[in-house]
PDB file of C-alpha atoms in Angstrom:
ATOM      1  CA  GLU N 245       0.016   0.020  -0.022  1.00  0.00           C
ATOM      2  CA  ALA N 246       1.297   3.338  -1.011  1.00  0.00           C
ATOM      3  CA  GLN N 247       1.800   5.512   2.019  1.00  0.00           C
ATOM      4  CA  VAL N 248       3.609   7.937   3.897  1.00  0.00           C
ATOM      5  CA  THR N 249       4.387   7.059   7.466  1.00  0.00           C
ATOM      6  CA  GLN N 250       5.233   9.488  10.231  1.00  0.00           C
ATOM      7  CA  ASN N 251       6.287   8.604  13.749  1.00  0.00           C
ATOM      8  CA  PRO N 252       5.565   9.298  16.380  1.00  0.00           C
ATOM      9  CA  ARG N 253       1.901  10.256  16.265  1.00  0.00           C
ATOM     10  CA  TYR N 254       1.783  12.067  19.391  1.00  0.00           C
ATOM     11  CA  LEU N 255       4.713  13.534  21.240  1.00  0.00           C
ATOM     12  CA  ILE N 256       5.055  15.497  24.420  1.00  0.00           C
ATOM     13  CA  THR N 257       8.375  16.923  25.410  1.00  0.00           C
ATOM     14  CA  VAL N 258      10.008  19.848  27.260  1.00  0.00           C
ATOM     15  CA  THR N 259      11.709  22.966  26.108  1.00  0.00           C
ATOM     16  CA  GLY N 260      15.246  22.425  24.907  1.00  0.00           C
ATOM     17  CA  LYS N 261      15.309  18.845  24.444  1.00  0.00           C
ATOM     18  CA  LYS N 262      16.359  17.457  21.233  1.00  0.00           C
ATOM     19  CA  LEU N 263      13.741  15.342  19.010  1.00  0.00           C
ATOM     20  CA  THR N 264      13.294  13.857  15.801  1.00  0.00           C
ATOM     21  CA  VAL N 265      10.173  13.190  13.772  1.00  0.00           C
ATOM     22  CA  THR N 266      10.618  10.513  11.140  1.00  0.00           C
ATOM     23  CA  CYS N 267       8.921  10.170   7.954  1.00  0.00           C
ATOM     24  CA  SER N 268       9.262   7.552   5.324  1.00  0.00           C
ATOM     25  CA  GLN N 269       7.519   7.024   2.008  1.00  0.00           C
ATOM     26  CA  ASN N 270       7.360   3.957  -0.147  1.00  0.00           C
ATOM     27  CA  MET N 271       6.394   5.345  -3.540  1.00  0.00           C
ATOM     28  CA  ASN N 272       9.770   6.332  -4.588  1.00  0.00           C
ATOM     29  CA  HIS N 273       8.897  10.039  -4.828  1.00  0.00           C
ATOM     30  CA  GLU N 274      11.422  12.426  -5.204  1.00  0.00           C
ATOM     31  CA  TYR N 275       9.993  15.588  -3.530  1.00  0.00           C
ATOM     32  CA  MET N 276       9.253  15.487   0.249  1.00  0.00           C
ATOM     33  CA  SER N 277       8.198  18.164   2.592  1.00  0.00           C
ATOM     34  CA  TRP N 278       7.011  19.118   5.993  1.00  0.00           C
ATOM     35  CA  TYR N 279       4.265  21.234   7.052  1.00  0.00           C
ATOM     36  CA  ARG N 280       2.721  22.378  10.232  1.00  0.00           C
ATOM     37  CA  GLN N 281      -0.678  23.191  10.974  1.00  0.00           C
ATOM     38  CA  ASP N 282      -1.913  25.714  13.353  1.00  0.00           C
ATOM     39  CA  PRO N 283      -5.371  26.936  14.054  1.00  0.00           C
ATOM     40  CA  GLY N 284      -6.371  29.979  12.110  1.00  0.00           C
ATOM     41  CA  LEU N 285      -3.093  29.562  10.095  1.00  0.00           C
ATOM     42  CA  GLY N 286      -3.723  26.590   7.843  1.00  0.00           C
ATOM     43  CA  LEU N 287      -0.757  24.648   6.427  1.00  0.00           C
ATOM     44  CA  ARG N 288       2.571  26.240   6.247  1.00  0.00           C
ATOM     45  CA  GLN N 289       5.582  24.673   4.754  1.00  0.00           C
ATOM     46  CA  ILE N 290       8.815  24.202   6.869  1.00  0.00           C
ATOM     47  CA  TYR N 291      11.201  22.611   4.632  1.00  0.00           C
ATOM     48  CA  TYR N 292      11.152  20.564   1.450  1.00  0.00           C
ATOM     49  CA  SER N 293      13.412  18.494  -0.648  1.00  0.00           C
ATOM     50  CA  MET N 294      13.473  17.839  -4.269  1.00  0.00           C
ATOM     51  CA  ASN N 295      15.718  14.739  -4.034  1.00  0.00           C
ATOM     52  CA  VAL N 296      18.511  13.009  -2.034  1.00  0.00           C
ATOM     53  CA  GLU N 297      20.912  15.726  -0.615  1.00  0.00           C
ATOM     54  CA  VAL N 298      18.783  18.632  -1.923  1.00  0.00           C
ATOM     55  CA  THR N 299      16.682  20.423   0.711  1.00  0.00           C
ATOM     56  CA  ASP N 300      15.617  23.981   0.789  1.00  0.00           C
ATOM     57  CA  LYS N 301      13.602  26.432   3.271  1.00  0.00           C
ATOM     58  CA  GLY N 302       9.819  26.808   3.050  1.00  0.00           C
ATOM     59  CA  ASP N 303       7.919  29.712   4.716  1.00  0.00           C
ATOM     60  CA  VAL N 304       8.761  28.809   8.411  1.00  0.00           C
ATOM     61  CA  PRO N 305      12.171  27.114   8.816  1.00  0.00           C
ATOM     62  CA  GLU N 306      13.190  28.719  11.741  1.00  0.00           C
ATOM     63  CA  GLY N 307      14.139  26.255  14.764  1.00  0.00           C
ATOM     64  CA  TYR N 308      14.113  23.335  12.345  1.00  0.00           C
ATOM     65  CA  LYS N 309      16.343  21.265  10.596  1.00  0.00           C
ATOM     66  CA  VAL N 310      16.006  18.384   7.874  1.00  0.00           C
ATOM     67  CA  SER N 311      18.127  15.721   6.122  1.00  0.00           C
ATOM     68  CA  ARG N 312      17.663  13.677   2.919  1.00  0.00           C
ATOM     69  CA  LYS N 313      20.298  11.069   2.996  1.00  0.00           C
ATOM     70  CA  GLU N 314      18.093   8.321   1.441  1.00  0.00           C
ATOM     71  CA  LYS N 315      15.156   8.904  -1.159  1.00  0.00           C
ATOM     72  CA  ARG N 316      12.483   7.332   1.019  1.00  0.00           C
ATOM     73  CA  ASN N 317      13.345   9.187   4.499  1.00  0.00           C
ATOM     74  CA  PHE N 318      12.987  12.832   5.446  1.00  0.00           C
ATOM     75  CA  PRO N 319      13.234  13.354   9.116  1.00  0.00           C
ATOM     76  CA  LEU N 320      12.225  16.654  10.763  1.00  0.00           C
ATOM     77  CA  ILE N 321      14.714  17.670  13.696  1.00  0.00           C
ATOM     78  CA  LEU N 322      13.936  20.132  16.347  1.00  0.00           C
ATOM     79  CA  GLU N 323      17.395  20.927  18.086  1.00  0.00           C
ATOM     80  CA  SER N 324      15.980  22.841  20.857  1.00  0.00           C
ATOM     81  CA  PRO N 325      12.274  22.714  20.939  1.00  0.00           C
ATOM     82  CA  SER N 326      10.329  25.767  22.231  1.00  0.00           C
ATOM     83  CA  PRO N 327       6.432  26.168  23.118  1.00  0.00           C
ATOM     84  CA  ASN N 328       5.836  27.992  19.972  1.00  0.00           C
ATOM     85  CA  GLN N 329       6.604  24.774  17.999  1.00  0.00           C
ATOM     86  CA  THR N 330       3.714  23.057  19.567  1.00  0.00           C
ATOM     87  CA  SER N 331       1.644  22.204  16.468  1.00  0.00           C
ATOM     88  CA  LEU N 332       0.400  19.362  14.160  1.00  0.00           C
ATOM     89  CA  TYR N 333       2.984  18.354  11.673  1.00  0.00           C
ATOM     90  CA  PHE N 334       2.546  16.880   8.553  1.00  0.00           C
ATOM     91  CA  CYS N 335       4.945  15.074   6.186  1.00  0.00           C
ATOM     92  CA  ALA N 336       4.083  14.956   2.529  1.00  0.00           C
ATOM     93  CA  SER N 337       5.584  13.525  -0.717  1.00  0.00           C
ATOM     94  CA  SER N 338       5.059  13.607  -4.420  1.00  0.00           C
ATOM     95  CA  SER N 339       6.583  12.750  -7.704  1.00  0.00           C
ATOM     96  CA  LEU N 340       8.008  15.294  -9.863  1.00  0.00           C
ATOM     97  CA  THR N 341       6.059  15.718 -13.120  1.00  0.00           C
ATOM     98  CA  GLY N 342       6.490  19.358 -13.958  1.00  0.00           C
ATOM     99  CA  VAL N 343       4.522  20.648 -11.073  1.00  0.00           C
ATOM    100  CA  VAL N 344       3.739  19.150  -7.748  1.00  0.00           C
ATOM    101  CA  GLU N 345       0.263  17.620  -8.428  1.00  0.00           C
ATOM    102  CA  LYS N 346      -0.823  15.415  -5.938  1.00  0.00           C
ATOM    103  CA  LEU N 347       0.812  15.597  -2.258  1.00  0.00           C
ATOM    104  CA  PHE N 348       0.425  12.493  -0.355  1.00  0.00           C
ATOM    105  CA  PHE N 349       0.327  13.149   3.283  1.00  0.00           C
ATOM    106  CA  GLY N 350       1.031  11.421   6.417  1.00  0.00           C
ATOM    107  CA  SER N 351      -1.393  10.879   9.383  1.00  0.00           C
ATOM    108  CA  GLY N 352       0.422  13.710  11.408  1.00  0.00           C
ATOM    109  CA  THR N 353       2.302  14.137  14.333  1.00  0.00           C
ATOM    110  CA  GLN N 354       0.827  16.222  17.428  1.00  0.00           C
ATOM    111  CA  LEU N 355       3.880  17.823  19.139  1.00  0.00           C
ATOM    112  CA  SER N 356       3.441  19.570  22.583  1.00  0.00           C
ATOM    113  CA  VAL N 357       6.289  21.368  23.932  1.00  0.00           C
ATOM    114  CA  LEU N 358       6.089  22.267  27.693  1.00  0.00           C
TER     115      LEU N 358
ATOM    116  CA  ASP B 216       1.105  38.487   3.304  1.00  0.00           C
ATOM    117  CA  GLN B 217      -1.349  35.511   2.549  1.00  0.00           C
ATOM    118  CA  GLN B 218      -1.303  34.604  -1.068  1.00  0.00           C
ATOM    119  CA  VAL B 219      -4.118  31.989  -0.957  1.00  0.00           C
ATOM    120  CA  LYS B 220      -7.137  33.032   0.895  1.00  0.00           C
ATOM    121  CA  GLN B 221     -10.121  31.027   2.171  1.00  0.00           C
ATOM    122  CA  ASN B 222     -12.279  33.729   3.832  1.00  0.00           C
ATOM    123  CA  SER B 223     -14.938  31.583   5.032  1.00  0.00           C
ATOM    124  CA  PRO B 224     -13.708  29.373   8.088  1.00  0.00           C
ATOM    125  CA  SER B 225     -16.814  27.330   8.092  1.00  0.00           C
ATOM    126  CA  LEU B 226     -19.866  26.408   6.163  1.00  0.00           C
ATOM    127  CA  SER B 227     -22.912  24.495   7.094  1.00  0.00           C
ATOM    128  CA  VAL B 228     -25.071  22.793   4.064  1.00  0.00           C
ATOM    129  CA  GLN B 229     -28.140  20.378   4.227  1.00  0.00           C
ATOM    130  CA  GLU B 230     -27.641  17.143   2.785  1.00  0.00           C
ATOM    131  CA  GLY B 231     -28.299  16.869  -0.858  1.00  0.00           C
ATOM    132  CA  ARG B 232     -27.841  20.700  -1.519  1.00  0.00           C
ATOM    133  CA  ILE B 233     -24.821  22.226  -3.051  1.00  0.00           C
ATOM    134  CA  SER B 234     -21.837  23.123  -1.083  1.00  0.00           C
ATOM    135  CA  ILE B 235     -19.597  26.071  -2.670  1.00  0.00           C
ATOM    136  CA  LEU B 236     -16.204  26.651  -0.923  1.00  0.00           C
ATOM    137  CA  ASN B 237     -14.391  29.753  -2.356  1.00  0.00           C
ATOM    138  CA  CYS B 238     -10.732  30.604  -2.581  1.00  0.00           C
ATOM    139  CA  ASP B 239      -8.924  33.629  -3.779  1.00  0.00           C
ATOM    140  CA  TYR B 240      -5.290  34.201  -4.644  1.00  0.00           C
ATOM    141  CA  THR B 241      -3.081  37.360  -5.053  1.00  0.00           C
ATOM    142  CA  ASN B 242       0.044  35.938  -6.867  1.00  0.00           C
ATOM    143  CA  SER B 243      -0.641  35.970 -10.683  1.00  0.00           C
ATOM    144  CA  MET B 244       2.269  33.549 -11.250  1.00  0.00           C
ATOM    145  CA  PHE B 245       0.120  30.633  -9.695  1.00  0.00           C
ATOM    146  CA  ASP B 246      -0.645  28.214 -12.692  1.00  0.00           C
ATOM    147  CA  TYR B 247      -1.940  25.427 -10.948  1.00  0.00           C
ATOM    148  CA  PHE B 248      -4.569  24.985  -8.148  1.00  0.00           C
ATOM    149  CA  LEU B 249      -5.640  22.010  -6.045  1.00  0.00           C
ATOM    150  CA  TRP B 250      -8.008  21.095  -3.383  1.00  0.00           C
ATOM    151  CA  TYR B 251      -7.325  18.853  -0.510  1.00  0.00           C
ATOM    152  CA  LYS B 252      -9.701  17.522   2.111  1.00  0.00           C
ATOM    153  CA  LYS B 253      -8.974  16.610   5.683  1.00  0.00           C
ATOM    154  CA  TYR B 254     -10.904  14.620   8.205  1.00  0.00           C
ATOM    155  CA  PRO B 255      -9.886  14.909  11.902  1.00  0.00           C
ATOM    156  CA  ALA B 256      -6.850  12.740  12.852  1.00  0.00           C
ATOM    157  CA  GLU B 257      -5.986  12.151   9.352  1.00  0.00           C
ATOM    158  CA  GLY B 258      -3.629  13.750   6.760  1.00  0.00           C
ATOM    159  CA  PRO B 259      -5.095  15.869   3.833  1.00  0.00           C
ATOM    160  CA  THR B 260      -5.927  13.974   0.878  1.00  0.00           C
ATOM    161  CA  PHE B 261      -6.029  15.218  -2.681  1.00  0.00           C
ATOM    162  CA  LEU B 262      -9.344  16.015  -4.108  1.00  0.00           C
ATOM    163  CA  ILE B 263      -9.370  17.622  -7.455  1.00  0.00           C
ATOM    164  CA  SER B 264      -7.181  20.127  -9.375  1.00  0.00           C
ATOM    165  CA  ILE B 265      -7.316  22.441 -12.305  1.00  0.00           C
ATOM    166  CA  SER B 266      -4.670  24.095 -14.478  1.00  0.00           C
ATOM    167  CA  SER B 267      -4.640  27.714 -15.324  1.00  0.00           C
ATOM    168  CA  ILE B 268      -5.339  26.832 -19.032  1.00  0.00           C
ATOM    169  CA  LYS B 269      -8.768  25.482 -17.886  1.00  0.00           C
ATOM    170  CA  ASP B 270     -11.669  27.285 -16.199  1.00  0.00           C
ATOM    171  CA  LYS B 271     -13.467  24.170 -15.096  1.00  0.00           C
ATOM    172  CA  ASN B 272     -12.724  20.606 -14.131  1.00  0.00           C
ATOM    173  CA  GLU B 273     -15.219  17.991 -12.954  1.00  0.00           C
ATOM    174  CA  ASP B 274     -14.827  14.631 -11.141  1.00  0.00           C
ATOM    175  CA  GLY B 275     -17.924  13.117 -10.118  1.00  0.00           C
ATOM    176  CA  ARG B 276     -19.794  15.048  -7.437  1.00  0.00           C
ATOM    177  CA  PHE B 277     -16.894  17.781  -7.278  1.00  0.00           C
ATOM    178  CA  THR B 278     -16.283  20.684  -9.843  1.00  0.00           C
ATOM    179  CA  VAL B 279     -13.604  23.257  -9.522  1.00  0.00           C
ATOM    180  CA  PHE B 280     -14.197  26.405 -11.227  1.00  0.00           C
ATOM    181  CA  LEU B 281     -11.317  28.928 -12.034  1.00  0.00           C
ATOM    182  CA  ASN B 282     -11.779  32.592 -12.771  1.00  0.00           C
ATOM    183  CA  LYS B 283      -8.292  33.777 -13.570  1.00  0.00           C
ATOM    184  CA  SER B 284      -9.202  37.388 -14.288  1.00  0.00           C
ATOM    185  CA  ALA B 285     -10.867  37.612 -10.698  1.00  0.00           C
ATOM    186  CA  LYS B 286      -8.113  35.330  -9.280  1.00  0.00           C
ATOM    187  CA  HIS B 287     -10.735  33.304  -7.745  1.00  0.00           C
ATOM    188  CA  LEU B 288     -11.401  29.621  -7.696  1.00  0.00           C
ATOM    189  CA  SER B 289     -14.473  27.681  -6.137  1.00  0.00           C
ATOM    190  CA  LEU B 290     -15.148  24.068  -5.297  1.00  0.00           C
ATOM    191  CA  HIS B 291     -18.791  22.849  -5.839  1.00  0.00           C
ATOM    192  CA  ILE B 292     -19.973  19.629  -4.254  1.00  0.00           C
ATOM    193  CA  VAL B 293     -23.426  18.418  -5.574  1.00  0.00           C
ATOM    194  CA  PRO B 294     -25.183  16.689  -3.956  1.00  0.00           C
ATOM    195  CA  SER B 295     -23.428  17.162  -0.583  1.00  0.00           C
ATOM    196  CA  GLN B 296     -23.331  14.118   1.811  1.00  0.00           C
ATOM    197  CA  PRO B 297     -22.591  13.970   5.463  1.00  0.00           C
ATOM    198  CA  GLY B 298     -19.421  12.058   4.571  1.00  0.00           C
ATOM    199  CA  ASP B 299     -18.276  15.403   2.947  1.00  0.00           C
ATOM    200  CA  SER B 300     -17.866  17.021   6.317  1.00  0.00           C
ATOM    201  CA  ALA B 301     -14.267  17.784   6.660  1.00  0.00           C
ATOM    202  CA  VAL B 302     -11.898  20.776   6.415  1.00  0.00           C
ATOM    203  CA  TYR B 303     -11.130  21.767   2.703  1.00  0.00           C
ATOM    204  CA  PHE B 304      -7.803  23.281   1.761  1.00  0.00           C
ATOM    205  CA  CYS B 305      -7.238  25.387  -1.424  1.00  0.00           C
ATOM    206  CA  ALA B 306      -3.616  25.329  -2.795  1.00  0.00           C
ATOM    207  CA  ALA B 307      -1.640  27.055  -5.507  1.00  0.00           C
ATOM    208  CA  SER B 308       1.526  26.363  -7.321  1.00  0.00           C
ATOM    209  CA  TYR B 309       3.370  27.723 -10.033  1.00  0.00           C
ATOM    210  CA  SER B 310       5.855  25.735 -12.503  1.00  0.00           C
ATOM    211  CA  GLY B 311       8.581  28.624 -12.464  1.00  0.00           C
ATOM    212  CA  ALA B 312      12.000  26.955 -12.749  1.00  0.00           C
ATOM    213  CA  GLY B 313      12.783  25.218  -9.406  1.00  0.00           C
ATOM    214  CA  SER B 314       9.423  26.291  -7.824  1.00  0.00           C
ATOM    215  CA  TYR B 315       7.438  23.187  -6.683  1.00  0.00           C
ATOM    216  CA  GLN B 316       5.935  24.366  -3.407  1.00  0.00           C
ATOM    217  CA  LEU B 317       2.163  24.447  -2.641  1.00  0.00           C
ATOM    218  CA  THR B 318       0.889  27.471  -0.770  1.00  0.00           C
ATOM    219  CA  PHE B 319      -2.314  26.510   1.144  1.00  0.00           C
ATOM    220  CA  GLY B 320      -5.065  28.628   2.303  1.00  0.00           C
ATOM    221  CA  LYS B 321      -6.157  28.479   5.894  1.00  0.00           C
ATOM    222  CA  GLY B 322      -9.085  25.921   5.227  1.00  0.00           C
ATOM    223  CA  THR B 323     -12.770  25.989   5.394  1.00  0.00           C
ATOM    224  CA  LYS B 324     -14.743  23.471   7.637  1.00  0.00           C
ATOM    225  CA  LEU B 325     -17.755  22.115   5.879  1.00  0.00           C
ATOM    226  CA  SER B 326     -20.623  20.568   7.863  1.00  0.00           C
ATOM    227  CA  VAL B 327     -23.221  18.653   5.842  1.00  0.00           C
ATOM    228  CA  ILE B 328     -26.366  18.461   8.098  1.00  0.00           C
ATOM    229  CA  PRO B 329     -28.386  15.105   7.619  1.00  0.00           C
TER     230      PRO B 329
END
């Protein structure tokens, strides 16, 4: 089954404690991206990657890091989480066919930073 | 500066009637538009898209209309069903060199009343 898998689904942490949210896709997609969803703000892009070792900032990259060492994996790293990073996070992937047509999203990771 | 706007946070419609969700954009370079549907505790899923060379695209009960001069698109759902109750996100992209990002609106929560 084609899917984007994020882990964990729920995470509660404290300020400053480094964490990683994993994302894996099994569709051999070149493009992967991270979004955060906040009430009243919709989906905002954090980082994206066009292919292995190619990453770029989205609209709200501050406080986040990513890496793309393998095509299927695109982890999101919070080196020193802060309460304003409490949010619902989505990983997504797509093939590159001229434009990003259909993004496939994971089920989300609800992060709470205390 | 919000480039994709969904000005109605919520919409209630009676089952069997038409649902019309609206979306406005400000960036005239956008040339591809998509609608995503999101149920609680799930990631968004692709619903329907339209290229700027068209003014209408239909898929079953779902039709998207694009008015480029007004920078406006709308999603029509006919007839509306209770299972359509979800948050709907409008998204836009443009196929400029190296630009594959989707810009999302804030979403409209549709409630279809049985």
